[in-house]
Each structure stands twice: as structure tokens, then as C-alpha cells.
């Protein structure tokens, strides 16, 4: 009897999924006048709120914790990928995806099902502005997007100008100590250091996120230590305390929820980072 019920339950689930595959894109496209937006990365969730489109946001990715209201929305993606069944059930008209962060196979699948997928690709800090402007055009919020991004670019240019230096300070940037990992020249956090007239201590690393030893850090004598952590500086300093007689580099703490995301909030965190380093 149990096996019969199991077979019936499996068949019902299969039929439901099949119906969603067939009907969801059509149902979504029938209501284009009232957009239904899904985001597949936390910074994309922030973009939606920045453009004042939160009333149309119906699903977000895990770790979409800013603004706090976003945490109440259904979760449709995590580090394992997008939940296609959940996405189809929500009937979105626009899906915001992170090119390079979301799984390519998930995005191809969604597009093949007829969904409109906006792929945002960020390589340089300035790309935050250009991609947000592009989203503004897609969502009829171009005026607001232009105002926000123009201000972002002005502040960014001012920081680059203020901290421009021919010889960049060598900084040790890390997120955790077990294992102790840092960044290479092409890693995103190094682009933030560059804004502040600094560069990673391990710019010669062949990989973007190398594992290193405390001895290597000490031998290279960083100008400053930058911890991307939510722990207070007093707690983080305990790790370096036994080595302080060999290294006097100050410890600067930045919020990883901001430095690892491509949002407009990055400007204020950059100001903190730059001031700490310089």
C-alpha cells in the first residue's frame, strides 16, 4: 500500500512540474503591466530597492538581508543554484541574474523556458553604475537609475583622485584565519584596495584567493591588515597579538556584506576603507 501511495505522489509531483513548465511563462507574460521580479543574488535585491521597485519583488536569493524587509520574501536560490520549481510557481516576468555568480545552466534553463533574464556582469567597480543604468532602462526607472549612478560615479572618482599614488601600499586583505586566505591581483577586493591607492600583499599569486601562512605575511610586512568580518576589531586582533612584535600594521575592519556585493552602499564602505589605510 505504501508503495502505491509513493508512486501516486511521484506521479502527481511530475504532473505538477510539467504543468508549471508549460504554463508559467505564458501566465507571467500575460501580466506584463504589473512586473513580477525575482533576484538571484543579494546585490540584485539591493538594486531593486534602490530603484524603488520593491513592490514588484516576489522572490530573492539567500542572504538577501538588506534592506531587512527583503528577508521576508520567498527564497528561490542559494549556493547550490536556483530553485526552478519555486521560480516557476511564482510566475515572474523578470529574473535578475548575476553573470559569473549564478550557475550558467540555471540561466540557460530559465531562458529556454521563455523567461526574461537580465544578466548583470560586474568586473570593475564602475560596472555597478553601468549595469544599474541598464536595468533602469529595462524597468522604466531610467531617470532614477541615472541620478543614483551619476552620484555613485562622482563619489568613486573623488576617492580615486584623493588616494591616487604612484606607489601603492601593500595591504593584507583576508576574510577568515582558518585557513588563512587572502586575495590575488584579479580578485574583486583588490579592485577596492586600488581605489584607495593600495594593492594586495599577494599580487604575485597565480590564483585569486590563495591560502597563505602567517610567516609569509610577516615576511612581507604589510602596510595594513584589512579584515572583511562582522567580528569586532578587538576579537580579530587576538589572532595577530602573538605576532605584534614582528609587525605593527594597523588592523582595519570592513563589512563583508558590503565589500563582497556590487551595491550602491559600497561607496560609504570604501570611504571607511580608504581612510583606514591612509
PDB file of N, CA, C and O in Angstrom, residues 119-192:
ATOM      1  N   UNK A 119      20.887  39.645 -17.251  1.00  0.00           N
ATOM      2  CA  UNK A 119      22.190  39.179 -16.767  1.00  0.00           C
ATOM      3  C   UNK A 119      23.090  40.381 -16.479  1.00  0.00           C
ATOM      4  O   UNK A 119      23.460  41.106 -17.389  1.00  0.00           O
ATOM      5  N   UNK A 120      23.436  40.552 -15.212  1.00  0.00           N
ATOM      6  CA  UNK A 120      24.321  41.647 -14.821  1.00  0.00           C
ATOM      7  C   UNK A 120      25.721  41.098 -14.609  1.00  0.00           C
ATOM      8  O   UNK A 120      25.915  40.133 -13.872  1.00  0.00           O
ATOM      9  N   UNK A 121      26.692  41.717 -15.272  1.00  0.00           N
ATOM     10  CA  UNK A 121      28.083  41.283 -15.153  1.00  0.00           C
ATOM     11  C   UNK A 121      28.927  42.423 -14.607  1.00  0.00           C
ATOM     12  O   UNK A 121      28.947  43.512 -15.171  1.00  0.00           O
ATOM     13  N   UNK A 122      29.621  42.159 -13.502  1.00  0.00           N
ATOM     14  CA  UNK A 122      30.455  43.170 -12.870  1.00  0.00           C
ATOM     15  C   UNK A 122      31.910  42.714 -12.884  1.00  0.00           C
ATOM     16  O   UNK A 122      32.238  41.653 -12.354  1.00  0.00           O
ATOM     17  N   UNK A 123      32.762  43.525 -13.477  1.00  0.00           N
ATOM     18  CA  UNK A 123      34.196  43.245 -13.480  1.00  0.00           C
ATOM     19  C   UNK A 123      34.961  44.345 -12.752  1.00  0.00           C
ATOM     20  O   UNK A 123      35.840  44.073 -11.940  1.00  0.00           O
ATOM     21  N   UNK A 124      34.602  45.598 -13.037  1.00  0.00           N
ATOM     22  CA  UNK A 124      35.222  46.751 -12.392  1.00  0.00           C
ATOM     23  C   UNK A 124      34.186  47.465 -11.523  1.00  0.00           C
ATOM     24  O   UNK A 124      32.979  47.290 -11.697  1.00  0.00           O
ATOM     25  N   UNK A 125      34.670  48.285 -10.601  1.00  0.00           N
ATOM     26  CA  UNK A 125      33.759  48.989  -9.685  1.00  0.00           C
ATOM     27  C   UNK A 125      32.788  49.875 -10.463  1.00  0.00           C
ATOM     28  O   UNK A 125      31.596  49.967 -10.130  1.00  0.00           O
ATOM     29  N   UNK A 126      33.256  50.501 -11.519  1.00  0.00           N
ATOM     30  CA  UNK A 126      32.404  51.374 -12.330  1.00  0.00           C
ATOM     31  C   UNK A 126      31.269  50.614 -13.006  1.00  0.00           C
ATOM     32  O   UNK A 126      30.256  51.214 -13.389  1.00  0.00           O
ATOM     33  N   UNK A 127      31.421  49.297 -13.152  1.00  0.00           N
ATOM     34  CA  UNK A 127      30.379  48.488 -13.797  1.00  0.00           C
ATOM     35  C   UNK A 127      29.084  48.480 -12.997  1.00  0.00           C
ATOM     36  O   UNK A 127      28.010  48.237 -13.555  1.00  0.00           O
ATOM     37  N   UNK A 128      29.183  48.723 -11.697  1.00  0.00           N
ATOM     38  CA  UNK A 128      27.972  48.791 -10.870  1.00  0.00           C
ATOM     39  C   UNK A 128      27.040  49.855 -11.429  1.00  0.00           C
ATOM     40  O   UNK A 128      25.824  49.650 -11.550  1.00  0.00           O
ATOM     41  N   UNK A 129      27.612  50.985 -11.803  1.00  0.00           N
ATOM     42  CA  UNK A 129      26.813  52.090 -12.355  1.00  0.00           C
ATOM     43  C   UNK A 129      26.255  51.754 -13.729  1.00  0.00           C
ATOM     44  O   UNK A 129      25.059  51.945 -13.996  1.00  0.00           O
ATOM     45  N   UNK A 130      27.104  51.231 -14.606  1.00  0.00           N
ATOM     46  CA  UNK A 130      26.641  50.966 -15.975  1.00  0.00           C
ATOM     47  C   UNK A 130      25.574  49.875 -16.011  1.00  0.00           C
ATOM     48  O   UNK A 130      24.601  49.970 -16.763  1.00  0.00           O
ATOM     49  N   UNK A 131      25.718  48.857 -15.175  1.00  0.00           N
ATOM     50  CA  UNK A 131      24.726  47.780 -15.163  1.00  0.00           C
ATOM     51  C   UNK A 131      23.418  48.216 -14.511  1.00  0.00           C
ATOM     52  O   UNK A 131      22.338  47.812 -14.935  1.00  0.00           O
ATOM     53  N   UNK A 132      23.517  49.049 -13.498  1.00  0.00           N
ATOM     54  CA  UNK A 132      22.303  49.562 -12.860  1.00  0.00           C
ATOM     55  C   UNK A 132      21.545  50.494 -13.802  1.00  0.00           C
ATOM     56  O   UNK A 132      20.312  50.499 -13.840  1.00  0.00           O
ATOM     57  N   UNK A 133      22.287  51.258 -14.595  1.00  0.00           N
ATOM     58  CA  UNK A 133      21.641  52.100 -15.605  1.00  0.00           C
ATOM     59  C   UNK A 133      20.921  51.243 -16.641  1.00  0.00           C
ATOM     60  O   UNK A 133      19.817  51.561 -17.082  1.00  0.00           O
ATOM     61  N   UNK A 134      21.564  50.155 -17.008  1.00  0.00           N
ATOM     62  CA  UNK A 134      20.958  49.247 -17.990  1.00  0.00           C
ATOM     63  C   UNK A 134      19.676  48.640 -17.433  1.00  0.00           C
ATOM     64  O   UNK A 134      18.677  48.493 -18.149  1.00  0.00           O
ATOM     65  N   UNK A 135      19.691  48.308 -16.143  1.00  0.00           N
ATOM     66  CA  UNK A 135      18.480  47.782 -15.508  1.00  0.00           C
ATOM     67  C   UNK A 135      17.398  48.851 -15.459  1.00  0.00           C
ATOM     68  O   UNK A 135      16.206  48.545 -15.617  1.00  0.00           O
ATOM     69  N   UNK A 136      17.792  50.089 -15.271  1.00  0.00           N
ATOM     70  CA  UNK A 136      16.825  51.189 -15.252  1.00  0.00           C
ATOM     71  C   UNK A 136      16.070  51.285 -16.559  1.00  0.00           C
ATOM     72  O   UNK A 136      14.862  51.539 -16.583  1.00  0.00           O
ATOM     73  N   UNK A 137      16.770  51.071 -17.668  1.00  0.00           N
ATOM     74  CA  UNK A 137      16.117  51.102 -18.978  1.00  0.00           C
ATOM     75  C   UNK A 137      15.111  49.961 -19.117  1.00  0.00           C
ATOM     76  O   UNK A 137      14.030  50.130 -19.683  1.00  0.00           O
ATOM     77  N   UNK A 138      15.480  48.806 -18.610  1.00  0.00           N
ATOM     78  CA  UNK A 138      14.624  47.618 -18.722  1.00  0.00           C
ATOM     79  C   UNK A 138      13.365  47.750 -17.874  1.00  0.00           C
ATOM     80  O   UNK A 138      12.298  47.253 -18.242  1.00  0.00           O
ATOM     81  N   UNK A 139      13.485  48.447 -16.740  1.00  0.00           N
ATOM     82  CA  UNK A 139      12.371  48.517 -15.788  1.00  0.00           C
ATOM     83  C   UNK A 139      11.661  49.869 -15.779  1.00  0.00           C
ATOM     84  O   UNK A 139      10.871  50.152 -14.876  1.00  0.00           O
ATOM     85  N   UNK A 140      11.938  50.704 -16.774  1.00  0.00           N
ATOM     86  CA  UNK A 140      11.314  52.029 -16.866  1.00  0.00           C
ATOM     87  C   UNK A 140      11.585  52.901 -15.640  1.00  0.00           C
ATOM     88  O   UNK A 140      10.723  53.674 -15.197  1.00  0.00           O
ATOM     89  N   UNK A 141      12.778  52.766 -15.084  1.00  0.00           N
ATOM     90  CA  UNK A 141      13.199  53.607 -13.949  1.00  0.00           C
ATOM     91  C   UNK A 141      14.514  54.310 -14.321  1.00  0.00           C
ATOM     92  O   UNK A 141      15.383  54.515 -13.477  1.00  0.00           O
ATOM     93  N   UNK A 142      14.633  54.640 -15.586  1.00  0.00           N
ATOM     94  CA  UNK A 142      15.888  55.171 -16.112  1.00  0.00           C
ATOM     95  C   UNK A 142      16.298  56.470 -15.431  1.00  0.00           C
ATOM     96  O   UNK A 142      17.472  56.681 -15.123  1.00  0.00           O
ATOM     97  N   UNK A 143      15.343  57.336 -15.166  1.00  0.00           N
ATOM     98  CA  UNK A 143      15.658  58.635 -14.549  1.00  0.00           C
ATOM     99  C   UNK A 143      16.268  58.447 -13.161  1.00  0.00           C
ATOM    100  O   UNK A 143      17.280  59.064 -12.818  1.00  0.00           O
ATOM    101  N   UNK A 144      15.656  57.568 -12.377  1.00  0.00           N
ATOM    102  CA  UNK A 144      16.166  57.319 -11.020  1.00  0.00           C
ATOM    103  C   UNK A 144      17.514  56.621 -11.081  1.00  0.00           C
ATOM    104  O   UNK A 144      18.432  56.941 -10.308  1.00  0.00           O
ATOM    105  N   UNK A 145      17.641  55.664 -11.978  1.00  0.00           N
ATOM    106  CA  UNK A 145      18.907  54.935 -12.123  1.00  0.00           C
ATOM    107  C   UNK A 145      20.032  55.884 -12.499  1.00  0.00           C
ATOM    108  O   UNK A 145      21.147  55.792 -11.962  1.00  0.00           O
ATOM    109  N   UNK A 146      19.766  56.809 -13.405  1.00  0.00           N
ATOM    110  CA  UNK A 146      20.788  57.771 -13.826  1.00  0.00           C
ATOM    111  C   UNK A 146      21.217  58.671 -12.679  1.00  0.00           C
ATOM    112  O   UNK A 146      22.409  58.952 -12.501  1.00  0.00           O
ATOM    113  N   UNK A 147      20.250  59.140 -11.900  1.00  0.00           N
ATOM    114  CA  UNK A 147      20.564  60.021 -10.771  1.00  0.00           C
ATOM    115  C   UNK A 147      21.431  59.295  -9.738  1.00  0.00           C
ATOM    116  O   UNK A 147      22.432  59.836  -9.255  1.00  0.00           O
ATOM    117  N   UNK A 148      21.057  58.062  -9.414  1.00  0.00           N
ATOM    118  CA  UNK A 148      21.798  57.281  -8.414  1.00  0.00           C
ATOM    119  C   UNK A 148      23.204  56.947  -8.891  1.00  0.00           C
ATOM    120  O   UNK A 148      24.184  57.075  -8.143  1.00  0.00           O
ATOM    121  N   UNK A 149      23.303  56.501 -10.126  1.00  0.00           N
ATOM    122  CA  UNK A 149      24.604  56.056 -10.622  1.00  0.00           C
ATOM    123  C   UNK A 149      25.543  57.218 -10.922  1.00  0.00           C
ATOM    124  O   UNK A 149      26.759  57.086 -10.752  1.00  0.00           O
ATOM    125  N   UNK A 150      25.005  58.339 -11.323  1.00  0.00           N
ATOM    126  CA  UNK A 150      25.851  59.512 -11.541  1.00  0.00           C
ATOM    127  C   UNK A 150      26.482  59.965 -10.223  1.00  0.00           C
ATOM    128  O   UNK A 150      27.663  60.335 -10.181  1.00  0.00           O
ATOM    129  N   UNK A 151      25.694  59.922  -9.162  1.00  0.00           N
ATOM    130  CA  UNK A 151      26.225  60.277  -7.839  1.00  0.00           C
ATOM    131  C   UNK A 151      27.277  59.257  -7.398  1.00  0.00           C
ATOM    132  O   UNK A 151      28.326  59.617  -6.851  1.00  0.00           O
ATOM    133  N   UNK A 152      27.015  57.988  -7.643  1.00  0.00           N
ATOM    134  CA  UNK A 152      27.956  56.915  -7.313  1.00  0.00           C
ATOM    135  C   UNK A 152      29.294  57.139  -8.014  1.00  0.00           C
ATOM    136  O   UNK A 152      30.368  57.061  -7.404  1.00  0.00           O
ATOM    137  N   UNK A 153      29.232  57.445  -9.295  1.00  0.00           N
ATOM    138  CA  UNK A 153      30.451  57.651 -10.082  1.00  0.00           C
ATOM    139  C   UNK A 153      31.215  58.897  -9.647  1.00  0.00           C
ATOM    140  O   UNK A 153      32.457  58.909  -9.652  1.00  0.00           O
ATOM    141  N   UNK A 154      30.489  59.935  -9.250  1.00  0.00           N
ATOM    142  CA  UNK A 154      31.158  61.149  -8.760  1.00  0.00           C
ATOM    143  C   UNK A 154      31.947  60.853  -7.488  1.00  0.00           C
ATOM    144  O   UNK A 154      33.116  61.255  -7.357  1.00  0.00           O
ATOM    145  N   UNK A 155      31.321  60.155  -6.562  1.00  0.00           N
ATOM    146  CA  UNK A 155      31.993  59.811  -5.301  1.00  0.00           C
ATOM    147  C   UNK A 155      33.183  58.874  -5.549  1.00  0.00           C
ATOM    148  O   UNK A 155      34.235  59.021  -4.922  1.00  0.00           O
ATOM    149  N   UNK A 156      33.001  57.932  -6.448  1.00  0.00           N
ATOM    150  CA  UNK A 156      34.068  56.982  -6.759  1.00  0.00           C
ATOM    151  C   UNK A 156      35.263  57.700  -7.383  1.00  0.00           C
ATOM    152  O   UNK A 156      36.421  57.455  -7.003  1.00  0.00           O
ATOM    153  N   UNK A 157      34.989  58.602  -8.313  1.00  0.00           N
ATOM    154  CA  UNK A 157      36.067  59.351  -8.958  1.00  0.00           C
ATOM    155  C   UNK A 157      36.803  60.225  -7.944  1.00  0.00           C
ATOM    156  O   UNK A 157      38.035  60.364  -8.007  1.00  0.00           O
ATOM    157  N   UNK A 158      36.059  60.792  -7.002  1.00  0.00           N
ATOM    158  CA  UNK A 158      36.673  61.636  -5.963  1.00  0.00           C
ATOM    159  C   UNK A 158      37.617  60.809  -5.090  1.00  0.00           C
ATOM    160  O   UNK A 158      38.709  61.268  -4.728  1.00  0.00           O
ATOM    161  N   UNK A 159      37.202  59.592  -4.756  1.00  0.00           N
ATOM    162  CA  UNK A 159      38.049  58.710  -3.947  1.00  0.00           C
ATOM    163  C   UNK A 159      39.308  58.316  -4.715  1.00  0.00           C
ATOM    164  O   UNK A 159      40.416  58.333  -4.169  1.00  0.00           O
ATOM    165  N   UNK A 160      39.131  57.957  -5.973  1.00  0.00           N
ATOM    166  CA  UNK A 160      40.299  57.572  -6.785  1.00  0.00           C
ATOM    167  C   UNK A 160      41.289  58.737  -6.874  1.00  0.00           C
ATOM    168  O   UNK A 160      42.505  58.551  -6.810  1.00  0.00           O
ATOM    169  N   UNK A 161      40.761  59.939  -7.035  1.00  0.00           N
ATOM    170  CA  UNK A 161      41.602  61.123  -7.161  1.00  0.00           C
ATOM    171  C   UNK A 161      42.308  61.451  -5.845  1.00  0.00           C
ATOM    172  O   UNK A 161      43.503  61.776  -5.825  1.00  0.00           O
ATOM    173  N   UNK A 162      41.561  61.339  -4.738  1.00  0.00           N
ATOM    174  CA  UNK A 162      42.119  61.690  -3.426  1.00  0.00           C
ATOM    175  C   UNK A 162      43.255  60.759  -3.015  1.00  0.00           C
ATOM    176  O   UNK A 162      44.235  61.181  -2.405  1.00  0.00           O
ATOM    177  N   UNK A 163      43.107  59.473  -3.358  1.00  0.00           N
ATOM    178  CA  UNK A 163      44.084  58.497  -2.889  1.00  0.00           C
ATOM    179  C   UNK A 163      45.013  57.979  -3.986  1.00  0.00           C
ATOM    180  O   UNK A 163      45.695  56.975  -3.806  1.00  0.00           O
ATOM    181  N   UNK A 164      45.031  58.677  -5.112  1.00  0.00           N
ATOM    182  CA  UNK A 164      45.929  58.277  -6.190  1.00  0.00           C
ATOM    183  C   UNK A 164      47.379  58.450  -5.730  1.00  0.00           C
ATOM    184  O   UNK A 164      47.740  59.475  -5.150  1.00  0.00           O
ATOM    185  N   UNK A 165      48.182  57.430  -5.961  1.00  0.00           N
ATOM    186  CA  UNK A 165      49.589  57.487  -5.566  1.00  0.00           C
ATOM    187  C   UNK A 165      50.414  56.622  -6.516  1.00  0.00           C
ATOM    188  O   UNK A 165      49.959  55.565  -6.944  1.00  0.00           O
ATOM    189  N   UNK A 166      51.619  57.074  -6.855  1.00  0.00           N
ATOM    190  CA  UNK A 166      52.439  56.278  -7.774  1.00  0.00           C
ATOM    191  C   UNK A 166      52.881  54.948  -7.180  1.00  0.00           C
ATOM    192  O   UNK A 166      53.090  53.975  -7.891  1.00  0.00           O
ATOM    193  N   UNK A 167      53.028  54.925  -5.859  1.00  0.00           N
ATOM    194  CA  UNK A 167      53.459  53.688  -5.189  1.00  0.00           C
ATOM    195  C   UNK A 167      52.348  53.213  -4.260  1.00  0.00           C
ATOM    196  O   UNK A 167      52.091  53.819  -3.213  1.00  0.00           O
ATOM    197  N   UNK A 168      51.673  52.155  -4.641  1.00  0.00           N
ATOM    198  CA  UNK A 168      50.526  51.670  -3.867  1.00  0.00           C
ATOM    199  C   UNK A 168      50.962  50.922  -2.612  1.00  0.00           C
ATOM    200  O   UNK A 168      51.891  50.115  -2.644  1.00  0.00           O
ATOM    201  N   UNK A 169      50.255  51.185  -1.515  1.00  0.00           N
ATOM    202  CA  UNK A 169      50.534  50.490  -0.260  1.00  0.00           C
ATOM    203  C   UNK A 169      50.189  49.006  -0.392  1.00  0.00           C
ATOM    204  O   UNK A 169      49.138  48.655  -0.938  1.00  0.00           O
ATOM    205  N   UNK A 170      51.032  48.144   0.141  1.00  0.00           N
ATOM    206  CA  UNK A 170      50.776  46.704   0.130  1.00  0.00           C
ATOM    207  C   UNK A 170      49.940  46.333   1.369  1.00  0.00           C
ATOM    208  O   UNK A 170      50.372  46.558   2.503  1.00  0.00           O
ATOM    209  N   UNK A 171      48.756  45.796   1.127  1.00  0.00           N
ATOM    210  CA  UNK A 171      47.799  45.514   2.201  1.00  0.00           C
ATOM    211  C   UNK A 171      47.453  44.032   2.228  1.00  0.00           C
ATOM    212  O   UNK A 171      47.265  43.406   1.174  1.00  0.00           O
ATOM    213  N   UNK A 172      47.358  43.484   3.446  1.00  0.00           N
ATOM    214  CA  UNK A 172      46.935  42.086   3.574  1.00  0.00           C
ATOM    215  C   UNK A 172      45.442  42.056   3.859  1.00  0.00           C
ATOM    216  O   UNK A 172      44.976  42.475   4.917  1.00  0.00           O
ATOM    217  N   UNK A 173      44.672  41.577   2.880  1.00  0.00           N
ATOM    218  CA  UNK A 173      43.203  41.518   2.969  1.00  0.00           C
ATOM    219  C   UNK A 173      42.791  40.067   3.184  1.00  0.00           C
ATOM    220  O   UNK A 173      43.224  39.176   2.456  1.00  0.00           O
ATOM    221  N   UNK A 174      41.950  39.833   4.187  1.00  0.00           N
ATOM    222  CA  UNK A 174      41.519  38.461   4.466  1.00  0.00           C
ATOM    223  C   UNK A 174      40.099  38.453   5.040  1.00  0.00           C
ATOM    224  O   UNK A 174      39.609  39.461   5.550  1.00  0.00           O
ATOM    225  N   UNK A 175      39.456  37.292   4.935  1.00  0.00           N
ATOM    226  CA  UNK A 175      38.092  37.144   5.453  1.00  0.00           C
ATOM    227  C   UNK A 175      38.016  36.204   6.643  1.00  0.00           C
ATOM    228  O   UNK A 175      37.111  36.313   7.462  1.00  0.00           O
ATOM    229  N   UNK A 176      38.937  35.258   6.715  1.00  0.00           N
ATOM    230  CA  UNK A 176      38.986  34.341   7.860  1.00  0.00           C
ATOM    231  C   UNK A 176      40.408  33.848   8.035  1.00  0.00           C
ATOM    232  O   UNK A 176      41.259  34.030   7.166  1.00  0.00           O
ATOM    233  N   UNK A 177      40.647  33.224   9.187  1.00  0.00           N
ATOM    234  CA  UNK A 177      42.013  32.825   9.519  1.00  0.00           C
ATOM    235  C   UNK A 177      42.227  31.317   9.553  1.00  0.00           C
ATOM    236  O   UNK A 177      43.362  30.862   9.694  1.00  0.00           O
ATOM    237  N   UNK A 178      41.167  30.548   9.436  1.00  0.00           N
ATOM    238  CA  UNK A 178      41.313  29.089   9.485  1.00  0.00           C
ATOM    239  C   UNK A 178      40.541  28.437   8.332  1.00  0.00           C
ATOM    240  O   UNK A 178      39.362  28.117   8.471  1.00  0.00           O
ATOM    241  N   UNK A 179      41.197  28.259   7.166  1.00  0.00           N
ATOM    242  CA  UNK A 179      42.589  28.613   6.884  1.00  0.00           C
ATOM    243  C   UNK A 179      42.735  30.110   6.610  1.00  0.00           C
ATOM    244  O   UNK A 179      41.755  30.797   6.326  1.00  0.00           O
ATOM    245  N   UNK A 180      43.963  30.571   6.678  1.00  0.00           N
ATOM    246  CA  UNK A 180      44.259  31.976   6.408  1.00  0.00           C
ATOM    247  C   UNK A 180      44.327  32.163   4.890  1.00  0.00           C
ATOM    248  O   UNK A 180      45.226  31.654   4.228  1.00  0.00           O
ATOM    249  N   UNK A 181      43.342  32.871   4.371  1.00  0.00           N
ATOM    250  CA  UNK A 181      43.266  33.075   2.920  1.00  0.00           C
ATOM    251  C   UNK A 181      43.243  34.559   2.603  1.00  0.00           C
ATOM    252  O   UNK A 181      42.691  35.356   3.355  1.00  0.00           O
ATOM    253  N   UNK A 182      43.812  34.910   1.476  1.00  0.00           N
ATOM    254  CA  UNK A 182      43.867  36.306   1.072  1.00  0.00           C
ATOM    255  C   UNK A 182      43.431  36.437  -0.385  1.00  0.00           C
ATOM    256  O   UNK A 182      42.707  35.576  -0.892  1.00  0.00           O
ATOM    257  N   UNK A 183      43.858  37.486  -1.052  1.00  0.00           N
ATOM    258  CA  UNK A 183      43.405  37.742  -2.413  1.00  0.00           C
ATOM    259  C   UNK A 183      44.581  37.976  -3.361  1.00  0.00           C
ATOM    260  O   UNK A 183      45.634  38.476  -2.963  1.00  0.00           O
ATOM    261  N   UNK A 184      44.370  37.622  -4.626  1.00  0.00           N
ATOM    262  CA  UNK A 184      45.350  37.879  -5.665  1.00  0.00           C
ATOM    263  C   UNK A 184      45.032  39.177  -6.385  1.00  0.00           C
ATOM    264  O   UNK A 184      44.090  39.900  -6.028  1.00  0.00           O
ATOM    265  N   UNK A 185      45.775  39.451  -7.432  1.00  0.00           N
ATOM    266  CA  UNK A 185      45.660  40.717  -8.147  1.00  0.00           C
ATOM    267  C   UNK A 185      44.306  40.898  -8.822  1.00  0.00           C
ATOM    268  O   UNK A 185      43.787  42.013  -8.908  1.00  0.00           O
ATOM    269  N   UNK A 186      43.696  39.806  -9.315  1.00  0.00           N
ATOM    270  CA  UNK A 186      42.447  39.920 -10.071  1.00  0.00           C
ATOM    271  C   UNK A 186      41.182  39.765  -9.222  1.00  0.00           C
ATOM    272  O   UNK A 186      40.075  39.859  -9.755  1.00  0.00           O
ATOM    273  N   UNK A 187      41.340  39.523  -7.935  1.00  0.00           N
ATOM    274  CA  UNK A 187      40.175  39.331  -7.062  1.00  0.00           C
ATOM    275  C   UNK A 187      39.433  40.656  -6.864  1.00  0.00           C
ATOM    276  O   UNK A 187      40.040  41.736  -6.851  1.00  0.00           O
ATOM    277  N   UNK A 188      38.117  40.572  -6.681  1.00  0.00           N
ATOM    278  CA  UNK A 188      37.292  41.766  -6.514  1.00  0.00           C
ATOM    279  C   UNK A 188      37.776  42.682  -5.392  1.00  0.00           C
ATOM    280  O   UNK A 188      37.885  43.909  -5.595  1.00  0.00           O
ATOM    281  N   UNK A 189      38.095  42.166  -4.180  1.00  0.00           N
ATOM    282  CA  UNK A 189      38.527  43.080  -3.116  1.00  0.00           C
ATOM    283  C   UNK A 189      39.774  43.886  -3.483  1.00  0.00           C
ATOM    284  O   UNK A 189      39.959  44.999  -2.974  1.00  0.00           O
ATOM    285  N   UNK A 190      40.640  43.357  -4.353  1.00  0.00           N
ATOM    286  CA  UNK A 190      41.824  44.124  -4.734  1.00  0.00           C
ATOM    287  C   UNK A 190      41.444  45.342  -5.560  1.00  0.00           C
ATOM    288  O   UNK A 190      42.134  46.363  -5.533  1.00  0.00           O
ATOM    289  N   UNK A 191      40.334  45.260  -6.283  1.00  0.00           N
ATOM    290  CA  UNK A 191      39.864  46.415  -7.044  1.00  0.00           C
ATOM    291  C   UNK A 191      39.418  47.531  -6.087  1.00  0.00           C
ATOM    292  O   UNK A 191      39.543  48.717  -6.400  1.00  0.00           O
ATOM    293  N   UNK A 192      38.910  47.124  -4.917  1.00  0.00           N
ATOM    294  CA  UNK A 192      38.529  48.102  -3.900  1.00  0.00           C
ATOM    295  C   UNK A 192      39.774  48.730  -3.278  1.00  0.00           C
ATOM    296  O   UNK A 192      39.813  49.940  -3.037  1.00  0.00           O
TER     297      UNK A 192
END
